């Protein structure tokens, strides 16, 4: 049975987090599998990562960070609702809890986002190809509105909608990871309105929550794409993004965003992703299934219906995942 055609962007997150991680990301890009990267401008290796991006002409976006390490905006000079008493962001879950409690001042979120956008321009000499969120903070309630406004003001058109079809039914994910993925999915659904209203665009489908770290394999990447394709007629071209986190493991104290590298960055799971992405098995399987790897800029150039709301494009993919 013929499948729909897929144009797939493979984005490596956390570029600039650690020079060893960046080495692996560049390796995957040169191998032809990674087609885009997202840069942490507050990462320990942000400057050298920007130089690598320029040297190898890597399509680079901003990985907006409100949850890990130190800020780059005005908050770094004094007290802020974004920071702990020690001057660091509140953490992956701490920031979420503070947002839910109404303890985060959204104007301070806007200031930090603008500072990171300006820092990106200083490092790369241009605007980012896209902006997404470290640990998916950009789809949180309230934050998504500020995020969309800031991107529109800076002329950034592409973002990520981390809504992976069927992720709640992926039994191989540990319960905390599955619960987090489902929470991100709920937030992403609610962010569609603000994103659309401010002219942001994203790929038709997103995968990567079910294939993160130890769970990545050619089989599971293929399966995630197949779930995204369910119900799409043959002959239709679907755009998709695969979120990836390849790299050589960090060796403390090098790396991180001001607090040193986290456990995931130091683990073998990053190396596992790198090996899956650079092995010929995945590329051969994708090619066999009619998946074309491409950069985000290519999607922007060739995507029909300029000015059509992405919400309409997304509609077929908004059924709830089983939980």
mmCIF file of N, CA and C in Angstrom, residues 106-217:
data_model
loop_
_atom_site.group_PDB
_atom_site.id
_atom_site.type_symbol
_atom_site.label_atom_id
_atom_site.label_comp_id
_atom_site.label_asym_id
_atom_site.label_seq_id
_atom_site.Cartn_x
_atom_site.Cartn_y
_atom_site.Cartn_z
ATOM 1 N N UNK A 106 5.142 37.404 33.532
ATOM 2 C CA UNK A 106 5.303 37.208 32.088
ATOM 3 C C UNK A 106 6.104 38.318 31.405
ATOM 4 N N UNK A 107 6.050 39.583 31.885
ATOM 5 C CA UNK A 107 6.952 40.579 31.284
ATOM 6 C C UNK A 107 8.430 40.212 31.434
ATOM 7 N N UNK A 108 8.780 39.514 32.516
ATOM 8 C CA UNK A 108 10.159 39.072 32.684
ATOM 9 C C UNK A 108 10.492 37.939 31.715
ATOM 10 N N UNK A 109 9.497 37.110 31.413
ATOM 11 C CA UNK A 109 9.680 36.081 30.378
ATOM 12 C C UNK A 109 9.979 36.759 29.041
ATOM 13 N N UNK A 110 9.212 37.787 28.717
ATOM 14 C CA UNK A 110 9.417 38.516 27.455
ATOM 15 C C UNK A 110 10.818 39.119 27.405
ATOM 16 N N UNK A 111 11.261 39.725 28.488
ATOM 17 C CA UNK A 111 12.606 40.325 28.520
ATOM 18 C C UNK A 111 13.689 39.282 28.264
ATOM 19 N N UNK A 112 13.548 38.118 28.880
ATOM 20 C CA UNK A 112 14.569 37.081 28.703
ATOM 21 C C UNK A 112 14.545 36.519 27.285
ATOM 22 N N UNK A 113 13.365 36.311 26.735
ATOM 23 C CA UNK A 113 13.273 35.834 25.352
ATOM 24 C C UNK A 113 13.914 36.828 24.385
ATOM 25 N N UNK A 114 13.622 38.115 24.573
ATOM 26 C CA UNK A 114 14.204 39.136 23.699
ATOM 27 C C UNK A 114 15.723 39.167 23.845
ATOM 28 N N UNK A 115 16.206 39.011 25.069
ATOM 29 C CA UNK A 115 17.653 39.000 25.290
ATOM 30 C C UNK A 115 18.299 37.816 24.584
ATOM 31 N N UNK A 116 17.647 36.664 24.612
ATOM 32 C CA UNK A 116 18.207 35.485 23.947
ATOM 33 C C UNK A 116 18.155 35.622 22.427
ATOM 34 N N UNK A 117 17.102 36.223 21.914
ATOM 35 C CA UNK A 117 17.033 36.495 20.474
ATOM 36 C C UNK A 117 18.147 37.453 20.045
ATOM 37 N N UNK A 118 18.392 38.479 20.844
ATOM 38 C CA UNK A 118 19.464 39.426 20.533
ATOM 39 C C UNK A 118 20.834 38.759 20.635
ATOM 40 N N UNK A 119 20.998 37.902 21.634
ATOM 41 C CA UNK A 119 22.267 37.187 21.811
ATOM 42 C C UNK A 119 22.521 36.265 20.616
ATOM 43 N N UNK A 120 21.476 35.609 20.138
ATOM 44 C CA UNK A 120 21.617 34.751 18.958
ATOM 45 C C UNK A 120 22.118 35.568 17.772
ATOM 46 N N UNK A 121 21.515 36.724 17.562
ATOM 47 C CA UNK A 121 21.920 37.566 16.428
ATOM 48 C C UNK A 121 23.384 37.999 16.566
ATOM 49 N N UNK A 122 23.808 38.300 17.783
ATOM 50 C CA UNK A 122 25.210 38.681 18.008
ATOM 51 C C UNK A 122 26.149 37.521 17.695
ATOM 52 N N UNK A 123 25.741 36.305 18.037
ATOM 53 C CA UNK A 123 26.601 35.140 17.836
ATOM 54 C C UNK A 123 26.660 34.700 16.371
ATOM 55 N N UNK A 124 25.519 34.745 15.684
ATOM 56 C CA UNK A 124 25.434 34.212 14.317
ATOM 57 C C UNK A 124 25.402 35.294 13.252
ATOM 58 N N UNK A 125 25.119 36.549 13.641
ATOM 59 C CA UNK A 125 25.039 37.627 12.664
ATOM 60 C C UNK A 125 23.772 37.618 11.840
ATOM 61 N N UNK A 126 22.771 36.898 12.295
ATOM 62 C CA UNK A 126 21.496 36.823 11.571
ATOM 63 C C UNK A 126 20.411 36.359 12.541
ATOM 64 N N UNK A 127 19.178 36.399 12.059
ATOM 65 C CA UNK A 127 18.066 35.888 12.856
ATOM 66 C C UNK A 127 18.062 34.354 12.831
ATOM 67 N N UNK A 128 17.464 33.711 13.821
ATOM 68 C CA UNK A 128 17.384 32.244 13.809
ATOM 69 C C UNK A 128 16.426 31.740 12.734
ATOM 70 N N UNK A 129 16.709 30.546 12.204
ATOM 71 C CA UNK A 129 15.801 29.930 11.232
ATOM 72 C C UNK A 129 14.470 29.568 11.886
ATOM 73 N N UNK A 130 14.505 29.310 13.190
ATOM 74 C CA UNK A 130 13.327 28.912 13.940
ATOM 75 C C UNK A 130 13.625 29.155 15.416
ATOM 76 N N UNK A 131 12.613 29.127 16.241
ATOM 77 C CA UNK A 131 12.795 29.174 17.693
ATOM 78 C C UNK A 131 11.883 28.129 18.317
ATOM 79 N N UNK A 132 12.462 27.242 19.116
ATOM 80 C CA UNK A 132 11.671 26.300 19.902
ATOM 81 C C UNK A 132 12.036 26.488 21.368
ATOM 82 N N UNK A 133 11.607 25.608 22.232
ATOM 83 C CA UNK A 133 11.826 25.808 23.660
ATOM 84 C C UNK A 133 12.572 24.656 24.305
ATOM 85 N N UNK A 134 13.617 24.965 25.056
ATOM 86 C CA UNK A 134 14.324 23.956 25.840
ATOM 87 C C UNK A 134 13.342 23.361 26.846
ATOM 88 N N UNK A 135 13.253 22.031 26.839
ATOM 89 C CA UNK A 135 12.318 21.306 27.708
ATOM 90 C C UNK A 135 10.860 21.733 27.462
ATOM 91 N N UNK A 136 10.603 22.213 26.247
ATOM 92 C CA UNK A 136 9.255 22.553 25.763
ATOM 93 C C UNK A 136 8.575 23.655 26.580
ATOM 94 N N UNK A 137 9.354 24.556 27.153
ATOM 95 C CA UNK A 137 8.755 25.625 27.966
ATOM 96 C C UNK A 137 7.924 26.587 27.120
ATOM 97 N N UNK A 138 8.153 26.617 25.816
ATOM 98 C CA UNK A 138 7.494 27.612 24.968
ATOM 99 C C UNK A 138 6.003 27.347 24.760
ATOM 100 N N UNK A 139 5.512 26.155 25.146
ATOM 101 C CA UNK A 139 4.075 25.888 24.988
ATOM 102 C C UNK A 139 3.315 25.974 26.309
ATOM 103 N N UNK A 140 3.975 26.374 27.370
ATOM 104 C CA UNK A 140 3.293 26.485 28.664
ATOM 105 C C UNK A 140 2.242 27.593 28.626
ATOM 106 N N UNK A 141 1.148 27.418 29.354
ATOM 107 C CA UNK A 141 0.099 28.453 29.379
ATOM 108 C C UNK A 141 0.667 29.820 29.769
ATOM 109 N N UNK A 142 0.256 30.832 29.070
ATOM 110 C CA UNK A 142 0.762 32.187 29.316
ATOM 111 C C UNK A 142 2.088 32.424 28.637
ATOM 112 N N UNK A 143 3.033 31.535 28.852
ATOM 113 C CA UNK A 143 4.350 31.663 28.216
ATOM 114 C C UNK A 143 4.207 31.590 26.700
ATOM 115 N N UNK A 144 3.316 30.725 26.202
ATOM 116 C CA UNK A 144 3.172 30.562 24.754
ATOM 117 C C UNK A 144 2.699 31.857 24.088
ATOM 118 N N UNK A 145 1.874 32.620 24.788
ATOM 119 C CA UNK A 145 1.397 33.890 24.242
ATOM 120 C C UNK A 145 2.549 34.887 24.123
ATOM 121 N N UNK A 146 3.333 35.003 25.178
ATOM 122 C CA UNK A 146 4.489 35.903 25.178
ATOM 123 C C UNK A 146 5.508 35.462 24.134
ATOM 124 N N UNK A 147 5.722 34.181 24.058
ATOM 125 C CA UNK A 147 6.650 33.595 23.091
ATOM 126 C C UNK A 147 6.224 33.958 21.666
ATOM 127 N N UNK A 148 4.942 33.767 21.360
ATOM 128 C CA UNK A 148 4.446 34.055 20.015
ATOM 129 C C UNK A 148 4.578 35.540 19.679
ATOM 130 N N UNK A 149 4.271 36.394 20.646
ATOM 131 C CA UNK A 149 4.401 37.837 20.429
ATOM 132 C C UNK A 149 5.848 38.224 20.153
ATOM 133 N N UNK A 150 6.779 37.656 20.926
ATOM 134 C CA UNK A 150 8.196 37.995 20.752
ATOM 135 C C UNK A 150 8.712 37.531 19.396
ATOM 136 N N UNK A 151 8.327 36.328 18.982
ATOM 137 C CA UNK A 151 8.791 35.824 17.693
ATOM 138 C C UNK A 151 8.224 36.653 16.548
ATOM 139 N N UNK A 152 6.963 37.011 16.639
ATOM 140 C CA UNK A 152 6.370 37.840 15.588
ATOM 141 C C UNK A 152 7.102 39.180 15.489
ATOM 142 N N UNK A 153 7.415 39.779 16.634
ATOM 143 C CA UNK A 153 8.099 41.069 16.639
ATOM 144 C C UNK A 153 9.497 40.974 16.026
ATOM 145 N N UNK A 154 10.136 39.808 16.171
ATOM 146 C CA UNK A 154 11.488 39.630 15.640
ATOM 147 C C UNK A 154 11.496 39.031 14.242
ATOM 148 N N UNK A 155 10.323 38.816 13.669
ATOM 149 C CA UNK A 155 10.252 38.308 12.302
ATOM 150 C C UNK A 155 10.568 36.838 12.159
ATOM 151 N N UNK A 156 10.489 36.068 13.263
ATOM 152 C CA UNK A 156 10.725 34.626 13.205
ATOM 153 C C UNK A 156 9.399 33.934 12.897
ATOM 154 N N UNK A 157 9.394 33.066 11.906
ATOM 155 C CA UNK A 157 8.131 32.479 11.448
ATOM 156 C C UNK A 157 7.944 31.034 11.859
ATOM 157 N N UNK A 158 9.022 30.305 12.110
ATOM 158 C CA UNK A 158 8.891 28.879 12.391
ATOM 159 C C UNK A 158 9.155 28.551 13.858
ATOM 160 N N UNK A 159 8.335 27.657 14.389
ATOM 161 C CA UNK A 159 8.543 27.134 15.722
ATOM 162 C C UNK A 159 8.274 25.634 15.706
ATOM 163 N N UNK A 160 8.263 25.043 16.876
ATOM 164 C CA UNK A 160 7.976 23.612 17.024
ATOM 165 C C UNK A 160 6.678 23.462 17.801
ATOM 166 N N UNK A 161 5.822 22.563 17.344
ATOM 167 C CA UNK A 161 4.639 22.196 18.113
ATOM 168 C C UNK A 161 4.859 20.754 18.590
ATOM 169 N N UNK A 162 5.263 20.566 19.857
ATOM 170 C CA UNK A 162 5.653 19.226 20.333
ATOM 171 C C UNK A 162 4.447 18.364 20.681
ATOM 172 N N UNK A 163 3.699 17.998 19.655
ATOM 173 C CA UNK A 163 2.493 17.209 19.796
ATOM 174 C C UNK A 163 2.687 15.934 18.992
ATOM 175 N N UNK A 164 3.105 14.867 19.679
ATOM 176 C CA UNK A 164 3.418 13.610 18.997
ATOM 177 C C UNK A 164 2.231 12.660 19.061
ATOM 178 N N UNK A 165 1.723 12.309 17.935
ATOM 179 C CA UNK A 165 0.534 11.474 17.857
ATOM 180 C C UNK A 165 0.801 10.092 18.461
ATOM 181 N N UNK A 166 -0.045 9.684 19.422
ATOM 182 C CA UNK A 166 0.040 8.347 19.997
ATOM 183 C C UNK A 166 1.077 8.167 21.077
ATOM 184 N N UNK A 167 1.724 9.242 21.532
ATOM 185 C CA UNK A 167 2.821 9.065 22.491
ATOM 186 C C UNK A 167 2.321 8.502 23.823
ATOM 187 N N UNK A 168 1.065 8.782 24.168
ATOM 188 C CA UNK A 168 0.530 8.259 25.427
ATOM 189 C C UNK A 168 0.394 6.753 25.444
ATOM 190 N N UNK A 169 0.401 6.123 24.277
ATOM 191 C CA UNK A 169 0.291 4.673 24.200
ATOM 192 C C UNK A 169 1.617 3.962 24.018
ATOM 193 N N UNK A 170 2.726 4.676 24.130
ATOM 194 C CA UNK A 170 4.052 4.065 23.937
ATOM 195 C C UNK A 170 4.482 3.377 25.227
ATOM 196 N N UNK A 171 4.209 2.079 25.331
ATOM 197 C CA UNK A 171 4.404 1.351 26.584
ATOM 198 C C UNK A 171 5.863 1.253 27.007
ATOM 199 N N UNK A 172 6.811 1.437 26.066
ATOM 200 C CA UNK A 172 8.224 1.333 26.429
ATOM 201 C C UNK A 172 8.718 2.546 27.219
ATOM 202 N N UNK A 173 7.976 3.632 27.185
ATOM 203 C CA UNK A 173 8.376 4.801 27.967
ATOM 204 C C UNK A 173 8.078 4.570 29.438
ATOM 205 N N UNK A 174 9.014 4.975 30.290
ATOM 206 C CA UNK A 174 8.776 4.899 31.717
ATOM 207 C C UNK A 174 7.615 5.823 32.085
ATOM 208 N N UNK A 175 6.896 5.495 33.160
ATOM 209 C CA UNK A 175 5.686 6.251 33.526
ATOM 210 C C UNK A 175 5.939 7.754 33.654
ATOM 211 N N UNK A 176 7.015 8.201 34.312
ATOM 212 C CA UNK A 176 7.241 9.661 34.398
ATOM 213 C C UNK A 176 7.454 10.309 33.033
ATOM 214 N N UNK A 177 8.190 9.633 32.151
ATOM 215 C CA UNK A 177 8.425 10.190 30.814
ATOM 216 C C UNK A 177 7.128 10.251 30.022
ATOM 217 N N UNK A 178 6.293 9.228 30.153
ATOM 218 C CA UNK A 178 5.027 9.220 29.429
ATOM 219 C C UNK A 178 4.091 10.303 29.960
ATOM 220 N N UNK A 179 4.078 10.479 31.283
ATOM 221 C CA UNK A 179 3.236 11.522 31.878
ATOM 222 C C UNK A 179 3.701 12.901 31.435
ATOM 223 N N UNK A 180 5.011 13.108 31.385
ATOM 224 C CA UNK A 180 5.539 14.403 30.942
ATOM 225 C C UNK A 180 5.176 14.652 29.486
ATOM 226 N N UNK A 181 5.320 13.622 28.641
ATOM 227 C CA UNK A 181 4.998 13.768 27.228
ATOM 228 C C UNK A 181 3.527 14.122 27.038
ATOM 229 N N UNK A 182 2.653 13.503 27.818
ATOM 230 C CA UNK A 182 1.223 13.798 27.697
ATOM 231 C C UNK A 182 0.913 15.215 28.185
ATOM 232 N N UNK A 183 1.630 15.679 29.224
ATOM 233 C CA UNK A 183 1.438 17.049 29.695
ATOM 234 C C UNK A 183 1.895 18.054 28.638
ATOM 235 N N UNK A 184 3.030 17.771 28.008
ATOM 236 C CA UNK A 184 3.518 18.637 26.931
ATOM 237 C C UNK A 184 2.518 18.654 25.780
ATOM 238 N N UNK A 185 1.952 17.489 25.472
ATOM 239 C CA UNK A 185 0.969 17.396 24.398
ATOM 240 C C UNK A 185 -0.248 18.278 24.700
ATOM 241 N N UNK A 186 -0.732 18.244 25.939
ATOM 242 C CA UNK A 186 -1.886 19.079 26.302
ATOM 243 C C UNK A 186 -1.555 20.562 26.152
ATOM 244 N N UNK A 187 -0.373 20.935 26.613
ATOM 245 C CA UNK A 187 0.036 22.335 26.488
ATOM 246 C C UNK A 187 0.167 22.739 25.022
ATOM 247 N N UNK A 188 0.713 21.833 24.210
ATOM 248 C CA UNK A 188 0.912 22.141 22.784
ATOM 249 C C UNK A 188 -0.427 22.369 22.088
ATOM 250 N N UNK A 189 -1.431 21.576 22.422
ATOM 251 C CA UNK A 189 -2.752 21.779 21.826
ATOM 252 C C UNK A 189 -3.280 23.173 22.141
ATOM 253 N N UNK A 190 -3.103 23.584 23.402
ATOM 254 C CA UNK A 190 -3.605 24.894 23.815
ATOM 255 C C UNK A 190 -2.804 26.033 23.198
ATOM 256 N N UNK A 191 -1.559 25.761 22.798
ATOM 257 C CA UNK A 191 -0.709 26.807 22.222
ATOM 258 C C UNK A 191 -1.009 27.057 20.747
ATOM 259 N N UNK A 192 -1.788 26.181 20.116
ATOM 260 C CA UNK A 192 -2.083 26.334 18.691
ATOM 261 C C UNK A 192 -2.710 27.696 18.408
ATOM 262 N N UNK A 193 -3.667 28.108 19.244
ATOM 263 C CA UNK A 193 -4.349 29.380 19.026
ATOM 264 C C UNK A 193 -3.410 30.571 19.044
ATOM 265 N N UNK A 194 -2.660 30.786 20.142
ATOM 266 C CA UNK A 194 -1.707 31.900 20.173
ATOM 267 C C UNK A 194 -0.667 31.839 19.057
ATOM 268 N N UNK A 195 -0.160 30.660 18.757
ATOM 269 C CA UNK A 195 0.837 30.540 17.697
ATOM 270 C C UNK A 195 0.239 30.960 16.353
ATOM 271 N N UNK A 196 -0.960 30.478 16.070
ATOM 272 C CA UNK A 196 -1.601 30.804 14.792
ATOM 273 C C UNK A 196 -1.903 32.295 14.690
ATOM 274 N N UNK A 197 -2.405 32.862 15.789
ATOM 275 C CA UNK A 197 -2.783 34.281 15.768
ATOM 276 C C UNK A 197 -1.599 35.193 15.467
ATOM 277 N N UNK A 198 -0.405 34.746 15.815
ATOM 278 C CA UNK A 198 0.786 35.574 15.606
ATOM 279 C C UNK A 198 1.609 35.114 14.408
ATOM 280 N N UNK A 199 0.974 34.334 13.534
ATOM 281 C CA UNK A 199 1.595 34.002 12.257
ATOM 282 C C UNK A 199 2.689 32.965 12.296
ATOM 283 N N UNK A 200 2.801 32.217 13.399
ATOM 284 C CA UNK A 200 3.842 31.199 13.470
ATOM 285 C C UNK A 200 3.437 29.973 12.667
ATOM 286 N N UNK A 201 4.445 29.245 12.194
ATOM 287 C CA UNK A 201 4.229 28.036 11.415
ATOM 288 C C UNK A 201 5.052 26.913 12.018
ATOM 289 N N UNK A 202 4.632 25.688 11.740
ATOM 290 C CA UNK A 202 5.328 24.514 12.249
ATOM 291 C C UNK A 202 5.076 23.368 11.287
ATOM 292 N N UNK A 203 5.790 22.274 11.462
ATOM 293 C CA UNK A 203 5.583 21.117 10.593
ATOM 294 C C UNK A 203 4.235 20.467 10.900
ATOM 295 N N UNK A 204 3.726 19.718 9.935
ATOM 296 C CA UNK A 204 2.440 19.051 10.108
ATOM 297 C C UNK A 204 2.458 18.064 11.269
ATOM 298 N N UNK A 205 3.597 17.422 11.472
ATOM 299 C CA UNK A 205 3.702 16.407 12.518
ATOM 300 C C UNK A 205 5.032 16.561 13.246
ATOM 301 N N UNK A 206 5.051 16.079 14.478
ATOM 302 C CA UNK A 206 6.247 16.126 15.317
ATOM 303 C C UNK A 206 6.450 14.746 15.918
ATOM 304 N N UNK A 207 7.705 14.278 15.946
ATOM 305 C CA UNK A 207 8.054 13.035 16.632
ATOM 306 C C UNK A 207 9.356 13.255 17.396
ATOM 307 N N UNK A 208 9.571 12.423 18.396
ATOM 308 C CA UNK A 208 10.814 12.536 19.157
ATOM 309 C C UNK A 208 10.658 12.278 20.644
ATOM 310 N N UNK A 209 9.459 12.486 21.187
ATOM 311 C CA UNK A 209 9.256 12.185 22.610
ATOM 312 C C UNK A 209 9.360 10.678 22.856
ATOM 313 N N UNK A 210 8.876 9.889 21.897
ATOM 314 C CA UNK A 210 8.867 8.433 22.057
ATOM 315 C C UNK A 210 10.176 7.791 21.638
ATOM 316 N N UNK A 211 11.107 8.588 21.105
ATOM 317 C CA UNK A 211 12.368 8.038 20.588
ATOM 318 C C UNK A 211 13.581 8.704 21.242
ATOM 319 N N UNK A 212 13.382 9.247 22.434
ATOM 320 C CA UNK A 212 14.446 10.010 23.096
ATOM 321 C C UNK A 212 15.422 9.088 23.815
ATOM 322 N N UNK A 213 16.712 9.385 23.683
ATOM 323 C CA UNK A 213 17.729 8.665 24.433
ATOM 324 C C UNK A 213 17.755 7.187 24.108
ATOM 325 N N UNK A 214 17.691 6.354 25.128
ATOM 326 C CA UNK A 214 17.815 4.902 24.966
ATOM 327 C C UNK A 214 16.710 4.321 24.084
ATOM 328 N N UNK A 215 15.616 5.060 23.935
ATOM 329 C CA UNK A 215 14.471 4.553 23.179
ATOM 330 C C UNK A 215 14.584 4.782 21.674
ATOM 331 N N UNK A 216 15.634 5.451 21.231
ATOM 332 C CA UNK A 216 15.760 5.703 19.796
ATOM 333 C C UNK A 216 16.258 4.457 19.071
ATOM 334 N N UNK A 217 15.611 4.147 17.959
ATOM 335 C CA UNK A 217 16.052 3.103 17.039
ATOM 336 C C UNK A 217 15.432 3.417 15.688
#
